[in-house]
CSV table of C-alpha atoms in Angstrom, one decimal:
chain,number,residue,atom,x,y,z
A,1,LYS,CA,76.0,132.2,78.5
A,2,ARG,CA,78.4,133.7,81.0
A,3,SER,CA,81.2,135.8,79.4
A,4,VAL,CA,84.6,136.6,80.8
A,5,THR,CA,85.1,140.3,81.2
A,6,PRO,CA,88.5,142.0,81.0
A,7,CYS,CA,88.3,142.9,84.7
A,8,SER,CA,87.9,139.2,85.7
A,9,LEU,CA,91.0,138.0,83.7
A,10,PRO,CA,93.4,139.1,86.4
A,11,GLN,CA,91.5,137.1,89.0
A,12,ILE,CA,91.6,134.1,86.7
A,13,ALA,CA,95.3,134.5,86.2
A,14,ALA,CA,95.9,134.9,89.9
A,15,THR,CA,93.8,131.8,90.7
A,16,GLY,CA,95.7,129.8,88.1
A,17,ALA,CA,99.1,131.1,89.4
A,18,GLU,CA,98.0,130.1,93.0
A,19,GLY,CA,96.9,126.7,91.8
A,20,PHE,CA,100.2,126.1,90.0
A,21,ALA,CA,102.1,127.3,93.0
A,22,ALA,CA,100.1,125.0,95.4
A,23,VAL,CA,100.7,121.9,93.2
A,24,SER,CA,104.4,122.8,92.9
A,25,ALA,CA,104.7,123.2,96.6
A,26,MET,CA,103.0,120.0,97.4
A,27,TYR,CA,105.1,118.1,94.9
A,28,GLY,CA,108.3,119.6,96.2
A,29,LEU,CA,107.4,118.7,99.8
A,30,MET,CA,106.6,115.1,98.7
A,31,SER,CA,109.8,114.8,96.8
A,32,VAL,CA,111.8,116.1,99.8
A,33,ASN,CA,110.2,113.6,102.2
A,34,GLU,CA,110.4,110.7,99.8
A,35,TYR,CA,114.1,111.4,99.3
A,36,ILE,CA,114.9,111.8,103.0
A,37,THR,CA,112.9,108.8,104.1
A,38,HIS,CA,114.4,106.6,101.4
A,39,ARG,CA,118.0,107.6,101.8
A,40,TYR,CA,118.4,108.3,105.5
A,41,TYR,CA,115.8,105.9,107.0
A,42,GLN,CA,115.4,103.1,104.6
A,43,HIS,CA,119.1,102.9,103.7
A,44,ASP,CA,120.0,103.8,107.2
A,45,GLU,CA,122.4,106.6,106.2
A,46,ILE,CA,121.3,108.4,109.3
A,47,SER,CA,123.4,106.1,111.3
A,48,LYS,CA,126.5,107.7,109.8
A,49,PHE,CA,125.9,110.9,111.9
A,50,ASP,CA,128.0,110.9,115.1
A,51,VAL,CA,125.0,112.1,117.2
A,52,LEU,CA,122.9,109.1,116.3
A,53,LYS,CA,125.9,106.7,116.8
A,54,LYS,CA,126.1,107.9,120.4
A,55,VAL,CA,122.3,107.7,120.9
A,56,ARG,CA,122.3,104.1,119.5
A,57,ALA,CA,125.3,103.1,121.7
A,58,ASN,CA,123.3,104.2,124.8
A,59,ASN,CA,120.0,102.9,123.6
A,60,PRO,CA,120.5,99.5,121.8
A,61,LYS,CA,116.7,99.1,121.2
A,62,LEU,CA,116.7,102.0,118.8
A,63,VAL,CA,118.8,100.0,116.4
A,64,ALA,CA,115.8,97.8,115.6
A,65,VAL,CA,113.5,100.8,115.2
A,66,PHE,CA,115.8,102.8,112.9
A,67,ASP,CA,117.1,100.0,110.7
A,68,GLY,CA,115.4,100.7,107.4
A,69,GLY,CA,112.2,98.6,107.9
A,70,GLY,CA,113.4,95.7,105.8
A,71,HIS,CA,114.6,97.9,102.8
A,72,VAL,CA,118.2,96.8,102.9
A,73,GLU,CA,116.9,93.2,102.7
A,74,HIS,CA,114.7,94.2,99.7
A,75,HIS,CA,117.9,95.3,97.9
A,76,ALA,CA,119.7,92.2,98.7
A,77,GLU,CA,116.8,90.1,97.4
A,78,THR,CA,116.5,92.1,94.1
A,79,LEU,CA,118.5,90.9,91.0
A,80,ASP,CA,119.7,93.3,88.4
A,81,ASP,CA,116.7,92.5,86.1
A,82,MET,CA,114.5,93.6,89.0
A,83,SER,CA,113.2,90.1,89.7
A,84,LEU,CA,113.5,88.6,93.2
A,85,ARG,CA,115.9,85.9,94.3
A,86,GLN,CA,114.5,82.4,94.7
A,87,ASP,CA,117.7,80.3,95.2
A,88,GLU,CA,117.9,78.1,98.2
A,89,LYS,CA,121.0,79.8,99.6
A,90,TRP,CA,119.1,83.1,99.8
A,91,LYS,CA,116.1,81.4,101.4
A,92,LYS,CA,118.3,80.2,104.3
A,93,THR,CA,119.4,83.7,105.3
A,94,ALA,CA,118.0,85.9,108.0
A,95,MET,CA,117.2,88.6,105.4
A,96,PHE,CA,114.9,86.3,103.6
A,97,GLU,CA,113.1,85.4,106.8
A,98,ARG,CA,112.5,89.0,107.7
A,99,LEU,CA,110.9,89.6,104.3
A,100,ASN,CA,109.0,86.3,104.3
A,101,ASP,CA,106.2,87.7,106.4
A,102,GLU,CA,102.7,86.4,105.6
A,103,LYS,CA,101.2,89.8,106.7
A,104,ASN,CA,103.3,91.5,103.9
A,105,GLU,CA,102.7,89.8,100.7
A,106,TRP,CA,104.6,92.5,98.8
A,107,ARG,CA,107.9,92.0,100.6
A,108,GLY,CA,108.3,95.7,101.5
A,109,THR,CA,107.6,97.0,98.0
A,110,ALA,CA,104.1,98.4,98.5
A,111,PHE,CA,102.5,101.3,100.3
A,112,ASN,CA,100.0,99.7,102.6
A,113,TRP,CA,97.7,101.7,104.8
A,114,ASP,CA,100.2,101.7,107.7
A,115,VAL,CA,103.0,103.1,105.5
A,116,SER,CA,100.6,105.7,104.0
A,117,GLY,CA,99.6,106.8,107.5
A,118,MET,CA,103.2,107.2,108.5
A,119,MET,CA,104.0,109.4,105.5
A,120,CYS,CA,101.0,111.5,106.3
A,121,MET,CA,102.2,112.1,109.9
A,122,GLN,CA,105.7,112.8,108.6
A,123,MET,CA,104.5,115.4,106.1
A,124,ALA,CA,101.7,117.1,108.2
A,125,PRO,CA,104.0,119.3,110.2
A,126,GLN,CA,105.3,120.8,106.9
A,127,VAL,CA,102.1,120.9,104.8
A,128,TYR,CA,99.9,122.7,107.3
A,129,PRO,CA,102.2,125.6,108.0
A,130,VAL,CA,103.0,126.1,104.3
A,131,PHE,CA,99.4,125.9,103.0
A,132,MET,CA,97.6,127.6,106.0
A,133,GLY,CA,100.4,130.1,106.8
A,134,ILE,CA,101.9,131.0,103.4
A,135,PHE,CA,98.9,130.4,101.1
A,136,GLY,CA,96.4,131.4,103.6
A,137,TRP,CA,94.1,128.3,103.1
A,138,GLY,CA,91.7,127.0,105.7
A,139,PHE,CA,92.1,123.8,107.6
A,140,LEU,CA,89.6,121.8,105.5
A,141,PRO,CA,90.9,122.9,102.0
A,142,THR,CA,94.4,122.1,103.1
A,143,SER,CA,93.4,118.7,104.5
A,144,GLY,CA,91.5,117.9,101.3
A,145,PHE,CA,94.4,118.9,99.1
A,146,PHE,CA,96.9,117.1,101.3
A,147,GLY,CA,94.8,113.9,101.4
A,148,ALA,CA,94.3,113.9,97.6
A,149,ALA,CA,98.0,114.3,97.0
A,150,MET,CA,98.9,111.5,99.4
A,151,MET,CA,96.4,109.2,97.7
A,152,LEU,CA,97.8,110.0,94.3
A,153,HIS,CA,101.3,109.3,95.5
A,154,ALA,CA,100.3,105.9,96.9
A,155,LEU,CA,98.4,105.0,93.8
A,156,VAL,CA,101.5,105.8,91.6
A,157,TRP,CA,103.8,103.9,93.9
A,158,ASN,CA,101.6,100.8,94.2
A,159,ALA,CA,100.9,100.7,90.4
A,160,LEU,CA,104.7,100.8,89.8
A,161,HIS,CA,106.8,99.3,92.5
A,162,PRO,CA,105.4,95.8,93.3
A,163,ALA,CA,104.8,95.1,89.6
A,164,MET,CA,108.3,96.0,88.6
A,165,HIS,CA,109.6,93.3,91.0
A,166,GLY,CA,107.2,90.7,89.7
A,167,LEU,CA,104.8,90.9,92.6
A,168,HIS,CA,101.0,90.9,92.4
A,169,ASP,CA,98.9,94.0,92.8
A,170,ILE,CA,97.8,95.4,96.1
A,171,ASN,CA,94.1,95.9,96.7
A,172,TRP,CA,92.0,98.4,98.6
A,173,LYS,CA,91.8,96.2,101.6
A,174,ASP,CA,95.5,96.5,102.2
A,175,GLY,CA,96.4,99.9,100.6
A,176,ALA,CA,95.8,102.2,97.6
A,177,SER,CA,94.8,99.8,94.8
A,178,SER,CA,97.5,99.1,92.1
A,179,SER,CA,94.8,98.6,89.6
A,180,VAL,CA,93.7,102.2,89.5
A,181,LEU,CA,96.7,103.4,87.5
A,182,SER,CA,97.9,100.1,86.1
A,183,PHE,CA,96.9,101.4,82.7
A,184,LEU,CA,99.9,103.7,82.9
A,185,ARG,CA,102.3,100.8,82.9
A,186,GLY,CA,104.3,100.9,79.7
A,187,SER,CA,103.6,104.6,79.2
A,188,PRO,CA,106.5,107.0,78.8
A,189,TYR,CA,105.8,108.4,82.2
A,190,PHE,CA,105.9,104.9,84.0
A,191,ASN,CA,108.8,103.8,81.8
A,192,TYR,CA,110.8,106.8,83.1
A,193,LEU,CA,110.0,106.1,86.7
A,194,TYR,CA,110.9,102.4,86.1
A,195,ASP,CA,114.2,103.2,84.6
A,196,ASN,CA,114.9,105.8,87.4
A,197,HIS,CA,114.2,103.2,90.0
A,198,LYS,CA,116.1,100.4,88.3
A,199,GLY,CA,119.1,102.7,88.3
A,200,HIS,CA,118.7,103.0,92.1
A,201,HIS,CA,119.0,99.2,92.4
A,202,ILE,CA,121.9,98.8,89.9
A,203,SER,CA,123.9,101.5,91.8
A,204,GLY,CA,123.5,99.5,95.0
A,205,GLY,CA,121.1,102.1,96.5
A,206,ARG,CA,123.5,105.0,96.1
A,207,THR,CA,121.6,107.1,93.5
A,208,ASN,CA,118.0,107.9,92.4
A,209,TYR,CA,116.4,107.9,95.8
A,210,ASN,CA,113.2,109.5,94.5
A,211,VAL,CA,110.7,106.9,93.2
A,212,ALA,CA,107.3,108.5,92.5
A,213,CYS,CA,108.3,112.1,92.8
A,214,PRO,CA,111.6,112.7,90.9
A,215,LEU,CA,113.1,116.1,91.8
A,216,VAL,CA,115.5,116.2,94.8
A,217,ASP,CA,118.0,113.8,93.2
A,218,HIS,CA,118.5,116.3,90.4
A,219,ILE,CA,119.1,119.1,92.8
A,220,VAL,CA,121.5,117.5,95.2
A,221,GLY,CA,123.5,115.5,92.6
A,222,THR,CA,122.4,111.9,93.3
A,223,PHE,CA,120.6,111.4,90.0
A,224,GLU,CA,122.1,108.9,87.6
A,225,THR,CA,121.0,108.7,84.0
A,226,LYS,CA,119.9,105.4,82.3
A,227,GLU,CA,123.1,105.6,80.1
A,228,LEU,CA,125.3,105.7,83.2
A,229,TRP,CA,123.7,102.9,85.1
A,230,MET,CA,123.6,100.8,81.9
A,231,GLU,CA,127.4,101.3,81.7
A,232,ARG,CA,127.6,100.1,85.3
A,233,LEU,CA,125.5,97.1,84.4
A,234,ALA,CA,127.8,96.3,81.4
A,235,VAL,CA,130.9,96.4,83.7
A,236,LYS,CA,129.2,94.0,86.1
A,237,ALA,CA,128.3,91.6,83.3
A,238,ALA,CA,131.9,91.8,82.0
A,239,VAL,CA,133.3,91.0,85.4
A,240,LYS,CA,130.9,88.0,85.7
A,241,ALA,CA,131.8,86.8,82.3
A,242,ALA,CA,135.5,86.9,83.2
A,243,GLY,CA,134.7,84.7,86.1
A,244,LYS,CA,135.8,87.2,88.8
A,245,PRO,CA,133.8,87.2,92.1
A,246,GLU,CA,131.4,90.0,92.5
A,247,GLY,CA,131.0,89.5,96.2
A,248,ASP,CA,128.2,87.7,98.2
A,249,LYS,CA,125.0,89.4,97.6
A,250,ASP,CA,123.6,88.1,100.9
A,251,LEU,CA,126.1,90.5,102.6
A,252,VAL,CA,125.2,93.6,100.6
A,253,VAL,CA,124.1,96.6,102.7
A,254,ALA,CA,123.1,99.0,99.9
């Protein structure tokens, strides 16, 4: 039986420290990318920058490219209990038609292979310099770790997001299968992610941009606790009970 000698303990500690640092770095990169993509692309907040306003004014076709990919429509379709609108008024809108694509059964809630590929391309220019340059890893170890992390992210997302909106699971044919981590539904971990994302919808898409990798919201001040968004929900319910108009949800641009 192999024993651990005192001289090998520093090596074990160093390896453990490097492993922890690598996992932390990858999680941080994923959280940053998830936040930026969700807030500035999917919610189209990038359009608030003067530079892009000028670019769009001179290149109208870019508006269709950088319009959130149907995410604003997803918010308009989602009710406060996270179910999706089914009323006839909603079904007559252009927003509904955009989401009602037979090629996307999950109405923009799932990570299909195309979306996973896009996130890989988005993160690659950050991941390889960090892990090959700072950690000194080779190309293959970096690629293996990167691929595993991306797959885990997609598995968490697909087990959580479609189901919380009442949609069926995605399978391996179309993306990372929801069934792999479906056993985590109802666990404290998934309940936290669920509450965090529900708060995002309740706030009109102005808080809690992280979905599968919470971190950046806490750093930049856009995190909203369950207590706060429940207060917001109670106010909305009181307004509705008083018979005051809340505005037309069809026109919401969260």
